N, CA, C and O of each residue as an XYZ file, in Angstrom:
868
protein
N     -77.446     22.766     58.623
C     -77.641     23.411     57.318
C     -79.130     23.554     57.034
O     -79.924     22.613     56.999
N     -79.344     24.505     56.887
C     -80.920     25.289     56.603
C     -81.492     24.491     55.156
O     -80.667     24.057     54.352
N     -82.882     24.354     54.928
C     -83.173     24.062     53.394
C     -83.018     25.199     52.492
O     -82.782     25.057     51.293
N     -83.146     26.276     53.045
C     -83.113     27.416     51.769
C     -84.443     27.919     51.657
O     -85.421     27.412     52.206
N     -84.448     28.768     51.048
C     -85.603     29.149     50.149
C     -86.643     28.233     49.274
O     -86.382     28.315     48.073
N     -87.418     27.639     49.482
C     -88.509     26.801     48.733
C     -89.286     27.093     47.671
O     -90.436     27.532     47.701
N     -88.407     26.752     46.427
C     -89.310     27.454     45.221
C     -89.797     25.974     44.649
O     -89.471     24.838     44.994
N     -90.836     26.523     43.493
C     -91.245     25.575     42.445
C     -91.639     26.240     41.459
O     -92.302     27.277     41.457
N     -91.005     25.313     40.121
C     -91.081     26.091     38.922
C     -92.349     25.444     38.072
O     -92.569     24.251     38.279
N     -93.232     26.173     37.094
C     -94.168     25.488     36.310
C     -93.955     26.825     35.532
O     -93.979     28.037     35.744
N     -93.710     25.852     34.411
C     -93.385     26.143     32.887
C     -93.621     24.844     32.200
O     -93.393     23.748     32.712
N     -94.154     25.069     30.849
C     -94.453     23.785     29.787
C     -93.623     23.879     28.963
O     -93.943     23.322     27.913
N     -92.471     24.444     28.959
C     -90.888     23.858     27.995
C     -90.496     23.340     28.984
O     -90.504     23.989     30.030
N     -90.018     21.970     28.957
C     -89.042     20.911     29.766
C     -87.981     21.860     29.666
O     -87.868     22.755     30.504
N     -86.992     21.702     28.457
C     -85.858     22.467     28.385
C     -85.831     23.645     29.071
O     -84.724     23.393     29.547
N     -86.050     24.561     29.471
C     -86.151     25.848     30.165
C     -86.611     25.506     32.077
O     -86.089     26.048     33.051
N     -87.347     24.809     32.076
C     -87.921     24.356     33.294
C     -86.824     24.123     33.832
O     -86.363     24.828     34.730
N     -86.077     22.777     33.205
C     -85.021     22.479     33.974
C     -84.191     22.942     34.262
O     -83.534     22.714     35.278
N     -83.836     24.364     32.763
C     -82.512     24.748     33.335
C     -82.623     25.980     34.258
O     -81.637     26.641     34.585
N     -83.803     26.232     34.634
C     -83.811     27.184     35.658
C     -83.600     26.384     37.301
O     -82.932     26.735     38.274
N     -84.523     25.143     37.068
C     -84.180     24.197     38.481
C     -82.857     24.237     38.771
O     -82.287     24.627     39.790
N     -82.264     23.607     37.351
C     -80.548     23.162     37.852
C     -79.988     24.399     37.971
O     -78.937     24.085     38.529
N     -79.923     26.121     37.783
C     -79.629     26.802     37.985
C     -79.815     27.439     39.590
O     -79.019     28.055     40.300
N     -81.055     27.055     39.791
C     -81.420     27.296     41.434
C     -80.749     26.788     42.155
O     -80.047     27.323     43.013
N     -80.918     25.140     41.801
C     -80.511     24.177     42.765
C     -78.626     24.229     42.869
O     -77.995     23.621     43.733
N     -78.201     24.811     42.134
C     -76.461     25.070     41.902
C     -76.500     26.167     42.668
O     -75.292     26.169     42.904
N     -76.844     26.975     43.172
C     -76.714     28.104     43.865
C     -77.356     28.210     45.946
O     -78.475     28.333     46.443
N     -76.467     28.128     46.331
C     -76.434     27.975     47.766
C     -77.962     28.796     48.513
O     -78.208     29.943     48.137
N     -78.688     28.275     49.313
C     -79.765     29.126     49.847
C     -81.184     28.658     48.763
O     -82.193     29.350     48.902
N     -81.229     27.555     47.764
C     -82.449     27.512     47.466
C     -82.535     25.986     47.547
O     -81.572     25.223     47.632
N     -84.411     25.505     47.493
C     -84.258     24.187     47.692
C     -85.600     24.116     46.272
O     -86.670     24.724     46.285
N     -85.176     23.349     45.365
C     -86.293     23.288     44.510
C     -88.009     21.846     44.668
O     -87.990     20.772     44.067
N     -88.866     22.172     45.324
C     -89.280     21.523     45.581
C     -90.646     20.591     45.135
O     -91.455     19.760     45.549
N     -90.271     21.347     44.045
C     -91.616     20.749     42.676
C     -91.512     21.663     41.371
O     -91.338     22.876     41.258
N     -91.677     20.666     40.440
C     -91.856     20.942     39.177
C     -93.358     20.884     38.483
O     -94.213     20.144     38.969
N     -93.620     21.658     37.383
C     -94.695     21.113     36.937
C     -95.313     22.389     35.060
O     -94.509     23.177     34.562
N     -96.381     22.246     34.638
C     -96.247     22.515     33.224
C     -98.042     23.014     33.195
O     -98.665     23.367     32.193
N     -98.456     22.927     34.303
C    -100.011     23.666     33.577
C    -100.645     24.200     34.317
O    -100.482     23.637     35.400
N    -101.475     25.186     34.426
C    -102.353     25.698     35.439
C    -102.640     24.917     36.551
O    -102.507     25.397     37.676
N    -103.059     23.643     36.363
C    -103.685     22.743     37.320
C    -102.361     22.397     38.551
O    -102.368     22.407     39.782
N    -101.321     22.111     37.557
C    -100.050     22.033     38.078
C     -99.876     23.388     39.593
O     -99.819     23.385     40.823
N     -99.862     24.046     38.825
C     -99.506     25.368     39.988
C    -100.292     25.439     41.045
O     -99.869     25.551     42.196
N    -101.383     25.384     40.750
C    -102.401     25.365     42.020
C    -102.505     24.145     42.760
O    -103.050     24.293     43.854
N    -101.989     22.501     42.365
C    -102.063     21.701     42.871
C    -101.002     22.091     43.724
O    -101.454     22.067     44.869
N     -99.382     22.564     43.737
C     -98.396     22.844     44.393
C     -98.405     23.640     44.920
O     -97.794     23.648     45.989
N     -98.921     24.474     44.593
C     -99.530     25.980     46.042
C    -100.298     24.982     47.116
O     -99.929     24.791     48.274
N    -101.158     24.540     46.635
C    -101.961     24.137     47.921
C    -101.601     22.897     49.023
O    -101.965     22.690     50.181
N    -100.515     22.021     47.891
C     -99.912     20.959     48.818
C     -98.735     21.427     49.513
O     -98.480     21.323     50.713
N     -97.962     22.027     48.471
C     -96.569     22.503     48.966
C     -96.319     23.069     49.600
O     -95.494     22.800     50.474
N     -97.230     24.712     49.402
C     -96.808     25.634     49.648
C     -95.190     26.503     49.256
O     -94.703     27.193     50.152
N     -94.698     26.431     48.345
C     -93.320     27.054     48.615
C     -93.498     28.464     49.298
O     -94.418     29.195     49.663
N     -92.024     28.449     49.272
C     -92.315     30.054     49.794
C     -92.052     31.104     48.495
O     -92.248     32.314     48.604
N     -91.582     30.467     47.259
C     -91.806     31.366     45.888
C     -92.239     30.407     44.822
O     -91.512     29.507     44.404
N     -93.674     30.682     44.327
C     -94.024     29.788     43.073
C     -93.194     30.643     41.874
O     -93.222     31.853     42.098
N     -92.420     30.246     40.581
C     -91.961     30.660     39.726
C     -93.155     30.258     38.619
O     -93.434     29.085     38.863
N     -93.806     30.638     37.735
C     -95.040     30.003     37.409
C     -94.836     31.088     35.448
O     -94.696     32.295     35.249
N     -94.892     30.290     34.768
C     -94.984     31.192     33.363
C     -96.540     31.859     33.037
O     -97.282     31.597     33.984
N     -97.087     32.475     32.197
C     -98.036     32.886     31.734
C     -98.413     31.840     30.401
O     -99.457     31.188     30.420
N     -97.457     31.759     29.265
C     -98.255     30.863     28.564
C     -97.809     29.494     28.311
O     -96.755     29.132     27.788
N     -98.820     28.754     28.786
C     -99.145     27.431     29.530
C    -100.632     26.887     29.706
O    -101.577     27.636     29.953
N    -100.725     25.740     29.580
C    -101.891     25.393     29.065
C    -102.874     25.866     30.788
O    -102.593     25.659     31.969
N    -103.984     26.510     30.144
C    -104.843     26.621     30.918
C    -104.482     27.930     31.602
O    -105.011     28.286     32.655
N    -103.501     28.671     30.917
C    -102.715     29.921     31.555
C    -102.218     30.446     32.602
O    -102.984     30.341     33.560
N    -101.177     31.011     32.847
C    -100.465     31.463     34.004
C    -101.256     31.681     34.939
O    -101.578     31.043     35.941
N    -101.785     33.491     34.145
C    -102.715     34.372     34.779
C    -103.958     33.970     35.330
O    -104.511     34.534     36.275
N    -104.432     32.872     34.646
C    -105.466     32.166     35.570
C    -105.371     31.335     36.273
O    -106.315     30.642     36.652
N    -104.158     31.206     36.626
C    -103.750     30.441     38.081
C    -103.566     31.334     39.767
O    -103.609     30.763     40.856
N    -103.389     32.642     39.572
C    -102.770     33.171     40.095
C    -104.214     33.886     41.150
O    -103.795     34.100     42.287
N    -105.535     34.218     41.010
C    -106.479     34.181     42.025
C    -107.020     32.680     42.470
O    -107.416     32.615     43.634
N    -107.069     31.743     41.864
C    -107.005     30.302     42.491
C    -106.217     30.000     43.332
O    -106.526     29.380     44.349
N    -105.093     30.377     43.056
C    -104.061     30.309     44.359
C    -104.422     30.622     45.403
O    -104.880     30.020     46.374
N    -104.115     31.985     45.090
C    -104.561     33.095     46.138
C    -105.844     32.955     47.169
O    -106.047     33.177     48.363
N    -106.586     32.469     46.055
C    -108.049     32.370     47.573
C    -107.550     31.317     48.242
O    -108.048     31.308     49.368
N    -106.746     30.359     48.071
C    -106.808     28.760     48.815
C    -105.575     29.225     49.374
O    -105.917     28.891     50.508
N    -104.266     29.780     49.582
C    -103.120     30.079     50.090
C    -103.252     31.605     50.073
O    -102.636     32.032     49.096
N    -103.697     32.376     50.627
C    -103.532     33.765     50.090
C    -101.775     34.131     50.868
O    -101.475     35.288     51.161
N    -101.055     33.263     51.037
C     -99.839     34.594     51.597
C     -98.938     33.979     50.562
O     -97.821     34.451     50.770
N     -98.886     32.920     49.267
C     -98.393     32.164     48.440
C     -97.503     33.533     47.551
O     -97.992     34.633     47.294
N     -96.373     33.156     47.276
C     -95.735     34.406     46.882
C     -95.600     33.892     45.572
O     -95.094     32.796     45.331
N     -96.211     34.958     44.411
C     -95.961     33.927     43.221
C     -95.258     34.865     42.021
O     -95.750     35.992     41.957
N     -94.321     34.619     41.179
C     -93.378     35.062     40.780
C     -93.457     35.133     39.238
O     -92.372     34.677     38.879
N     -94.336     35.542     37.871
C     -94.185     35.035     36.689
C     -93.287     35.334     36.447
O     -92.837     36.404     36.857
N     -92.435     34.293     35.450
C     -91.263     34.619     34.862
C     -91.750     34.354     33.451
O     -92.493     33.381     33.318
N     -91.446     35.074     32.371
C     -92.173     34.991     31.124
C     -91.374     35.611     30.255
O     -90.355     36.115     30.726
N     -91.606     35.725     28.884
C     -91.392     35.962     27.722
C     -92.372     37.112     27.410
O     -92.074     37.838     26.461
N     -93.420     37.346     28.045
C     -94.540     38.292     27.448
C     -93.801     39.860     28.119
O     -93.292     40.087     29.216
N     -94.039     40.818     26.811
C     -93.603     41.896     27.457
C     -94.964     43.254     27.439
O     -94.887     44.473     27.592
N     -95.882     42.529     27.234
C     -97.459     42.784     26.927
C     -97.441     43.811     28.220
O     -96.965     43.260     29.212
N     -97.877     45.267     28.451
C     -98.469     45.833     29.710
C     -99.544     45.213     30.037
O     -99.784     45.026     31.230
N    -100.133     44.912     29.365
C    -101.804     44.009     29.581
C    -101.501     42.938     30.583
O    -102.145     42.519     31.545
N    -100.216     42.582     30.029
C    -100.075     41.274     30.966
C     -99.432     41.525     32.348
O    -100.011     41.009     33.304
N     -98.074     42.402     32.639
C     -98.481     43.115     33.550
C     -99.216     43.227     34.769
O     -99.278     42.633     35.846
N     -99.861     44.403     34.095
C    -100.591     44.963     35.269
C    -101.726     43.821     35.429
O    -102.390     44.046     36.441
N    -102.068     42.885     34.869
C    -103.150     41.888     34.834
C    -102.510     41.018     35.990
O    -103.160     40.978     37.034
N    -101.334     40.325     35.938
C    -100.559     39.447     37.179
C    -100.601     40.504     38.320
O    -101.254     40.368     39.355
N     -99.867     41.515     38.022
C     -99.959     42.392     39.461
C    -101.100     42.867     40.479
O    -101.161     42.842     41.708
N    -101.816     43.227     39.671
C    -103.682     43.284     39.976
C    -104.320     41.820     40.565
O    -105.127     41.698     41.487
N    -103.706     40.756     39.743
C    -104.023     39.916     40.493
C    -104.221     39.012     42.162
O    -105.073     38.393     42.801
N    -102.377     39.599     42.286
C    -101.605     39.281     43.312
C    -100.558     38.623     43.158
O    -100.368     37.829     44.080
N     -99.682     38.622     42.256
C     -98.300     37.898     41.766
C     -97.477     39.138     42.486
O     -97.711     40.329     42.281
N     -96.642     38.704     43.217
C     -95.445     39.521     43.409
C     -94.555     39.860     42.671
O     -94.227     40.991     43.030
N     -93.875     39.500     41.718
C     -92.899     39.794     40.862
C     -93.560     39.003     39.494
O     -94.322     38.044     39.373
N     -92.696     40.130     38.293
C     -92.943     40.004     36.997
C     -91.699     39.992     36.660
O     -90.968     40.870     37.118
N     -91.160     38.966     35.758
C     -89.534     39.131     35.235
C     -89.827     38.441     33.584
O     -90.839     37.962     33.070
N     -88.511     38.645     33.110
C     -88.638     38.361     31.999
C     -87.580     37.180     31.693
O     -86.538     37.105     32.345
N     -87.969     36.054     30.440
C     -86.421     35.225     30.268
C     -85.672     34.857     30.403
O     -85.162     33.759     30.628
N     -85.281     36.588     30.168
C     -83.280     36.913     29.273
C     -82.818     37.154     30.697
O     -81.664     37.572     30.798
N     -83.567     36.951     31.922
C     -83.057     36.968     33.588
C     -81.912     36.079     33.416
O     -82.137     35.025     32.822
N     -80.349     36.380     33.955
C     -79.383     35.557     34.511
C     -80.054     34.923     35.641
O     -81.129     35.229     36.156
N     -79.177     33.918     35.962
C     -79.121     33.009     36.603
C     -79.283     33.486     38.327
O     -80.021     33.063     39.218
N     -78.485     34.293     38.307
C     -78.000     35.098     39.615
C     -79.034     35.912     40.300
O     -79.722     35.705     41.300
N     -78.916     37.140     39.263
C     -80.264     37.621     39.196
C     -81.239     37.361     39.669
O     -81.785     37.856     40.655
N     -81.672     36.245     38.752
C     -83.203     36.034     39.132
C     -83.100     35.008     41.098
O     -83.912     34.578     41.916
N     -82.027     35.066     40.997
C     -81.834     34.282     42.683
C     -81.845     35.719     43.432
O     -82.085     35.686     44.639
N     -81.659     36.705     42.959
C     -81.800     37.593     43.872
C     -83.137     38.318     44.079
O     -83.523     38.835     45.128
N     -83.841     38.264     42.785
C     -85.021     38.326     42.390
C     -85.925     37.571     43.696
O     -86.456     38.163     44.635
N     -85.914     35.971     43.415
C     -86.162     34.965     44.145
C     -85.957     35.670     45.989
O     -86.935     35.859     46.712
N     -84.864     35.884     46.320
C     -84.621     36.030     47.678
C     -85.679     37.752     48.192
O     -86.511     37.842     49.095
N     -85.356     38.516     47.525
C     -86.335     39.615     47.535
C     -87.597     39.526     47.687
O     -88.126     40.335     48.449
N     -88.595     38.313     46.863
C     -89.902     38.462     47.081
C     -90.309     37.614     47.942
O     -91.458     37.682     48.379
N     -89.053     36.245     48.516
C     -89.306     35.457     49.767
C     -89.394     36.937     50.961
O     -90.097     36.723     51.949
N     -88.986     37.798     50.910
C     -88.467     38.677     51.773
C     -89.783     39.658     52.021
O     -89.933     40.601     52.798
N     -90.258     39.338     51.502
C     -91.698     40.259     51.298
C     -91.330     41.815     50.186
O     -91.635     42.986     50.413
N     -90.802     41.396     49.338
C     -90.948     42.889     48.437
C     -91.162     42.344     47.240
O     -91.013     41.128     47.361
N     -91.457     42.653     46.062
C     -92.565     43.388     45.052
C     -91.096     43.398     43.754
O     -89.951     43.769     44.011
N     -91.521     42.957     42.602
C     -90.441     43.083     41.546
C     -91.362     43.410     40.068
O     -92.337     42.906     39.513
N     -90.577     44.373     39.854
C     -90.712     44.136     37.916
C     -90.197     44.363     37.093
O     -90.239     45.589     36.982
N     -89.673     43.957     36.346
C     -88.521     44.289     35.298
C     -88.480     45.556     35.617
O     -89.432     46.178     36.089
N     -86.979     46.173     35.291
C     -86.876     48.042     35.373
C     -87.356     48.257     33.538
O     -87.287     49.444     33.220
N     -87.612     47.722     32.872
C     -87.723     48.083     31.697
C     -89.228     48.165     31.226
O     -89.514     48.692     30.151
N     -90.052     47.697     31.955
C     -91.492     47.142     31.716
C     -91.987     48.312     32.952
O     -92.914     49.076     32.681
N     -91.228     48.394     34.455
C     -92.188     49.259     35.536
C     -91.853     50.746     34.216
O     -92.778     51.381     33.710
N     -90.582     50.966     33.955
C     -90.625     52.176     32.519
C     -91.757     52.559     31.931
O     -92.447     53.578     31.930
N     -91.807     50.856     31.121
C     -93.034     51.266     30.249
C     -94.250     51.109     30.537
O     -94.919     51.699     29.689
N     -94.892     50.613     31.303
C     -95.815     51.679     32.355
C     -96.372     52.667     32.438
O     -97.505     53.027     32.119
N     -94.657     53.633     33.368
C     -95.100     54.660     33.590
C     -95.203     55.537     32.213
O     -95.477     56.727     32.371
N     -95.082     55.239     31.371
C     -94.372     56.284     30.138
C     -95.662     55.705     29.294
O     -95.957     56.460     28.368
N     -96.423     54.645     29.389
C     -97.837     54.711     28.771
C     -98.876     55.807     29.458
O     -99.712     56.521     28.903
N     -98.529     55.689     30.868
C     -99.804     56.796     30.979
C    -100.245     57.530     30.920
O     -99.461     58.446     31.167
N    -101.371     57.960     30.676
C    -101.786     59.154     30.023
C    -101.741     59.921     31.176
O    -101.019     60.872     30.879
N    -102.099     60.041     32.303
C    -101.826     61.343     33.355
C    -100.923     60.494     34.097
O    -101.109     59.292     34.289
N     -99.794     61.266     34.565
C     -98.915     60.671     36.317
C     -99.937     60.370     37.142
O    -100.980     60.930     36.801
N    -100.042     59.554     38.299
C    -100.746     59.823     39.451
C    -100.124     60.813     40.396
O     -99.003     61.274     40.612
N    -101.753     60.977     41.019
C    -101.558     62.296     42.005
C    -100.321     62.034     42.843
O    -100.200     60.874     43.239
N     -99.164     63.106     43.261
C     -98.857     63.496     44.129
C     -99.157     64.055     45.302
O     -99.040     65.258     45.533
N     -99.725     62.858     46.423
C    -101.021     63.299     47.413
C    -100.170     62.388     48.218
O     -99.342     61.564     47.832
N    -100.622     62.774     49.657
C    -100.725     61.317     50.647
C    -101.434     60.122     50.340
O    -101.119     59.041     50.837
N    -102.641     60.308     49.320
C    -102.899     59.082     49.080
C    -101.770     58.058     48.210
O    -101.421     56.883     48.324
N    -101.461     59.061     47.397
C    -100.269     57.968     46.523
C     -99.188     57.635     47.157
O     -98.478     56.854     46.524
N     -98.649     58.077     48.605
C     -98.121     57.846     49.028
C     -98.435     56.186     50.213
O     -97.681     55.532     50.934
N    -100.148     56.062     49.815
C    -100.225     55.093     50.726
C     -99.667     53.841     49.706
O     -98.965     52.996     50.263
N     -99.903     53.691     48.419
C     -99.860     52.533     47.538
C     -98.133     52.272     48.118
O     -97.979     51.178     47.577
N     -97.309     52.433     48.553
C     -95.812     51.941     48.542
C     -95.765     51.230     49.946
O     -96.119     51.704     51.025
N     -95.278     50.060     49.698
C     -95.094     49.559     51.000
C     -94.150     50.351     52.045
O     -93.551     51.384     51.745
N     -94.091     49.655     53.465
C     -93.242     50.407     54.491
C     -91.564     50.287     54.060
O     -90.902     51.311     54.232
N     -91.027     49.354     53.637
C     -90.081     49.413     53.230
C     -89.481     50.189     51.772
O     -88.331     50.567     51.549
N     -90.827     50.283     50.793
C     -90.502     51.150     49.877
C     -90.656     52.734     50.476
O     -90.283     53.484     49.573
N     -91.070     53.517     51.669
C     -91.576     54.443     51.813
C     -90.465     55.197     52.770
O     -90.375     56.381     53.093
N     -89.406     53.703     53.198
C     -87.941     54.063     53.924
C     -87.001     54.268     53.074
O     -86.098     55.030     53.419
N     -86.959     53.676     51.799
C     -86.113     54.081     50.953
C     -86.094     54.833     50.690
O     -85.045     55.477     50.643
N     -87.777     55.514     50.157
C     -87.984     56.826     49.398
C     -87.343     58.343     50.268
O     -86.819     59.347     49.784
N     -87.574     58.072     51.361
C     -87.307     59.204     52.781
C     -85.872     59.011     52.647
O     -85.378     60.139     52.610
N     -84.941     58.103     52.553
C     -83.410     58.111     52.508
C     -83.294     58.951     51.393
O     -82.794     60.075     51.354
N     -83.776     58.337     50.542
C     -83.383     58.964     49.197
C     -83.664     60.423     48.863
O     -83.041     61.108     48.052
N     -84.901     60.863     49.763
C     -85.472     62.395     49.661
C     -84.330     63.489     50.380
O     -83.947     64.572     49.937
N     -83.882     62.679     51.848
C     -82.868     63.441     52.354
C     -81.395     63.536     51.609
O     -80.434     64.080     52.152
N     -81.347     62.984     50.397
C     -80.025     63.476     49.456
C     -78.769     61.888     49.551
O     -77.592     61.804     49.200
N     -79.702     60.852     50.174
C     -78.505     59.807     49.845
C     -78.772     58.874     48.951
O     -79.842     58.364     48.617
N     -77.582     58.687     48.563
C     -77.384     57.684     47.112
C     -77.594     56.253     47.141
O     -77.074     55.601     48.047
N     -78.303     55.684     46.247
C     -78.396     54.198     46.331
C     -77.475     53.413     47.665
O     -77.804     52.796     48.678
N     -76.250     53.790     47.076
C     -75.162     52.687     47.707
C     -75.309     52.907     49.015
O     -74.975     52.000     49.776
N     -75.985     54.498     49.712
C     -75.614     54.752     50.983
C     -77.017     54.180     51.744
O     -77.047     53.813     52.919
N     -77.953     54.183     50.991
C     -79.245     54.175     51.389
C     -79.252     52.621     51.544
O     -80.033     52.258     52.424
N     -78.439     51.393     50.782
C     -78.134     49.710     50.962
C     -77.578     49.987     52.094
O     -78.289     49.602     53.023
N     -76.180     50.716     52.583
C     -75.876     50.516     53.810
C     -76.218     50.814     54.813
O     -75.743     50.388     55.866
N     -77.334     51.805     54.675
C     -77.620     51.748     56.125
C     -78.966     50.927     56.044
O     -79.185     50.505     57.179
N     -79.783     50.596     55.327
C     -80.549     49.622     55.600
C     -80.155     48.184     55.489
O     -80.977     47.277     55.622
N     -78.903     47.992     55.246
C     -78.474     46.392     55.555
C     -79.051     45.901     53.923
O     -79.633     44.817     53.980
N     -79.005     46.336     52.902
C     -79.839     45.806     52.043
C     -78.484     45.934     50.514
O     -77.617     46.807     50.553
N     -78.572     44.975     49.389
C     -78.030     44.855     48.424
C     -77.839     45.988     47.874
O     -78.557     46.658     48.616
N     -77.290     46.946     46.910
C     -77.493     48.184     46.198
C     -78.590     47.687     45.295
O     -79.562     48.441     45.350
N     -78.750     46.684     44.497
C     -79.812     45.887     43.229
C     -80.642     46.298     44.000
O     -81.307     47.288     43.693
N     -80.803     45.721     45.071
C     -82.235     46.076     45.806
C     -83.025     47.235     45.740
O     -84.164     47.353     45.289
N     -82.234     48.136     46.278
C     -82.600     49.991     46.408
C     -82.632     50.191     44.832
O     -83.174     51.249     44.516
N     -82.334     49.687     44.138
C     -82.573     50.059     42.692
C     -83.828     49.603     42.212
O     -84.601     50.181     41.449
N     -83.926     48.577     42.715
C     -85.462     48.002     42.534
C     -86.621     48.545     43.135
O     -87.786     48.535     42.737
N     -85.998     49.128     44.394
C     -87.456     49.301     45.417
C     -87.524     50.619     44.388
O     -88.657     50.879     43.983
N     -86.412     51.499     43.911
C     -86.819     52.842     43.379
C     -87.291     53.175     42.061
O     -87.731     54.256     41.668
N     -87.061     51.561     41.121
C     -88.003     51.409     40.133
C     -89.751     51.340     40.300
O     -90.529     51.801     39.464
N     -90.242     50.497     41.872
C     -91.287     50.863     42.291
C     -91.995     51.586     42.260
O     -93.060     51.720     41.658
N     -91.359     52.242     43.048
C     -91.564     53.543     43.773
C     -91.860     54.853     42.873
O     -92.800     55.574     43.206
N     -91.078     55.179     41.736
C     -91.341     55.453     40.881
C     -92.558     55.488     40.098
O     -93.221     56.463     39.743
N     -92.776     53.960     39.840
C     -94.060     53.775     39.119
C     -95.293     53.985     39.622
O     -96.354     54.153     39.021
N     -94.994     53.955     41.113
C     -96.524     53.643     41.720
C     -96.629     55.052     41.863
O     -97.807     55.408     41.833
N     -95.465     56.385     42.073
C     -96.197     57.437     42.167
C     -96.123     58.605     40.867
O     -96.079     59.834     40.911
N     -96.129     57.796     39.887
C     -96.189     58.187     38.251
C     -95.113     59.718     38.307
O     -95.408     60.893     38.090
N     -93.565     58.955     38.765
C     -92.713     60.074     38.471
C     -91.501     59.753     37.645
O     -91.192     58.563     37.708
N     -90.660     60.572     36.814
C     -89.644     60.085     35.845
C     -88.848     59.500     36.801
O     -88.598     58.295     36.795
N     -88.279     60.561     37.927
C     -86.897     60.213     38.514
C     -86.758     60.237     39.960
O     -87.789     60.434     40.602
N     -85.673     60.073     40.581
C     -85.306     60.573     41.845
C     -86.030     61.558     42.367
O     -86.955     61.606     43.179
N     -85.234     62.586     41.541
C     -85.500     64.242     42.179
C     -87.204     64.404     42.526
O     -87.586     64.821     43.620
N     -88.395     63.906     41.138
C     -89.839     63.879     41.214
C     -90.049     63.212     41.810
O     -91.257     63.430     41.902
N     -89.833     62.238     42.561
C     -90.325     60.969     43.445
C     -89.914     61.584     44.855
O     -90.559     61.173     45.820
N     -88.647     62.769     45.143
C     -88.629     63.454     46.541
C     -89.510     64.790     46.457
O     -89.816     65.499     47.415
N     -89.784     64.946     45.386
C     -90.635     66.363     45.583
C     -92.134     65.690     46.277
O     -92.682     66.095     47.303
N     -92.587     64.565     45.393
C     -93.990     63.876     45.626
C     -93.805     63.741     47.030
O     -94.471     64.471     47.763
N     -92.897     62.810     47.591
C     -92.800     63.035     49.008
C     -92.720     64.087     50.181
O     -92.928     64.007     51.391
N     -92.236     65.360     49.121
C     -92.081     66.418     49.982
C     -93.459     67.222     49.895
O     -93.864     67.924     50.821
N     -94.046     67.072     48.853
C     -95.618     67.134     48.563
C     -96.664     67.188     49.758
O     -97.339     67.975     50.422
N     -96.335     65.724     49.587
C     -97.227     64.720     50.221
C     -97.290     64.990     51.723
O     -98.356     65.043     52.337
N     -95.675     65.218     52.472
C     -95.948     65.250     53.681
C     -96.766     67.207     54.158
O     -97.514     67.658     55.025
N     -96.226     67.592     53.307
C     -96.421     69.024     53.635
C     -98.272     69.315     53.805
O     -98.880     70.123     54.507
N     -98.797     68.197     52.761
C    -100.264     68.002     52.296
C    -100.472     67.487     53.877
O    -101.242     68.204     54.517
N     -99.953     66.457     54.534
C    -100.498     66.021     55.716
C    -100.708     66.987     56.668
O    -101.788     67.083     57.252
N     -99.575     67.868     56.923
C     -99.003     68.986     57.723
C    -100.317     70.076     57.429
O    -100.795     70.172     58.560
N    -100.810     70.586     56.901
C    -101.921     71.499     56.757
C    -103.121     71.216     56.445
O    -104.039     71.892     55.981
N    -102.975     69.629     56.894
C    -104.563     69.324     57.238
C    -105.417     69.486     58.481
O    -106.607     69.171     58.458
């Protein structure tokens, strides 16, 4: 029997801390392997522990967000996860810019956020679908539809996008990549944001853009 997935949670509500542990630890495939409540906390467990997902809040003494390049220079492959209450864009794009892999909120089920959890052990990228929204719907211009915007998406977001450009649907685009449907919903909330488009259909044109832009260079 495998240990699972290696998370650690730091949050400064006990009550909440725990019940996300005992929620992990009830669910098959995770191993919870430190707790803790303050900046100092997080970075002491990045650097001893290592998990393979820090779960880490924003407000907390000595703050989330300023835990999260401390990490990073001393562990840079540390996958770190805020889970928070803040629905601030500031805050945001401030963790993401940083190097936090996933942004979630709260009111996350239990389940969820284990799938959440297994996704960014996996090497992919999360943010609420309601927050990557508001985002895109603050900005004042879309970004370009170029090959360059096509570089910001990882390789696995850039296989989805190509499934999805050739006319297949979430569910078909999980099965043939072996992947959850939540998932492809997520990578296409991404994907979305990073290339400042409403929907589907604008996110295959950008691609169809983009490659045509390569093609007549």
């Amino acid at each position: 029997m495998t240990a699972g997935i290696r998370v650690a949670v730091i949050d400064d509500h006990p009550l909440f801390r725990e019940g996300v542990t005992r929620s992990l630890s009830e669910i098959d495939g995770f191993q919870i392997v430190a707790e803790g409540s303050t900046k100092d906390d997080a970075i002491r467990v990045a650097e001893t522990l290592q998990p393979d997902v820090l779960l880490m809040d924003i407000s907390m003494p000595g703050g989330g967000l300023n835990a999260i390049l401390p990490i990073l220079t001393t562990v840079p492959s540390q996958k770190i996860v805020m889970l928070t209450v803040s629905e601030s864009s500031d805050d945001v794009t401030a963790a993401l810019n940083s190097g936090a892999k996933g942004y979630v909120l709260k009111g996350v089920g239990s389940r969820a956020l284990a799938e959440i959890i297994r996704s960014v052990a996996a090497g992919e990228s999360y943010v609420a679908p309601a927050l990557s929204a508001r985002l895109l719907s603050s900005r004042s211009s879309p970004a370009p539809k170029t090959p360059l915007a096509l570089e910001a998406l990882t390789a696995r977001e850039l296989q989805v996008l190509q499934l999805v450009a050739s006319g297949l649907s979430n569910k078909h685009v999980a099965r043939q990549l072996d992947l959850h449907e939540k998932t492809v919903k997520h990578h296409m909330t991404q994907i979305m944001a990073k290339l400042g488009v409403a929907n589907r259909t604008e996110a295959a044109i950008a691609l169809r853009d983009a490659t045509d832009g390569r093609g007549n260079q």
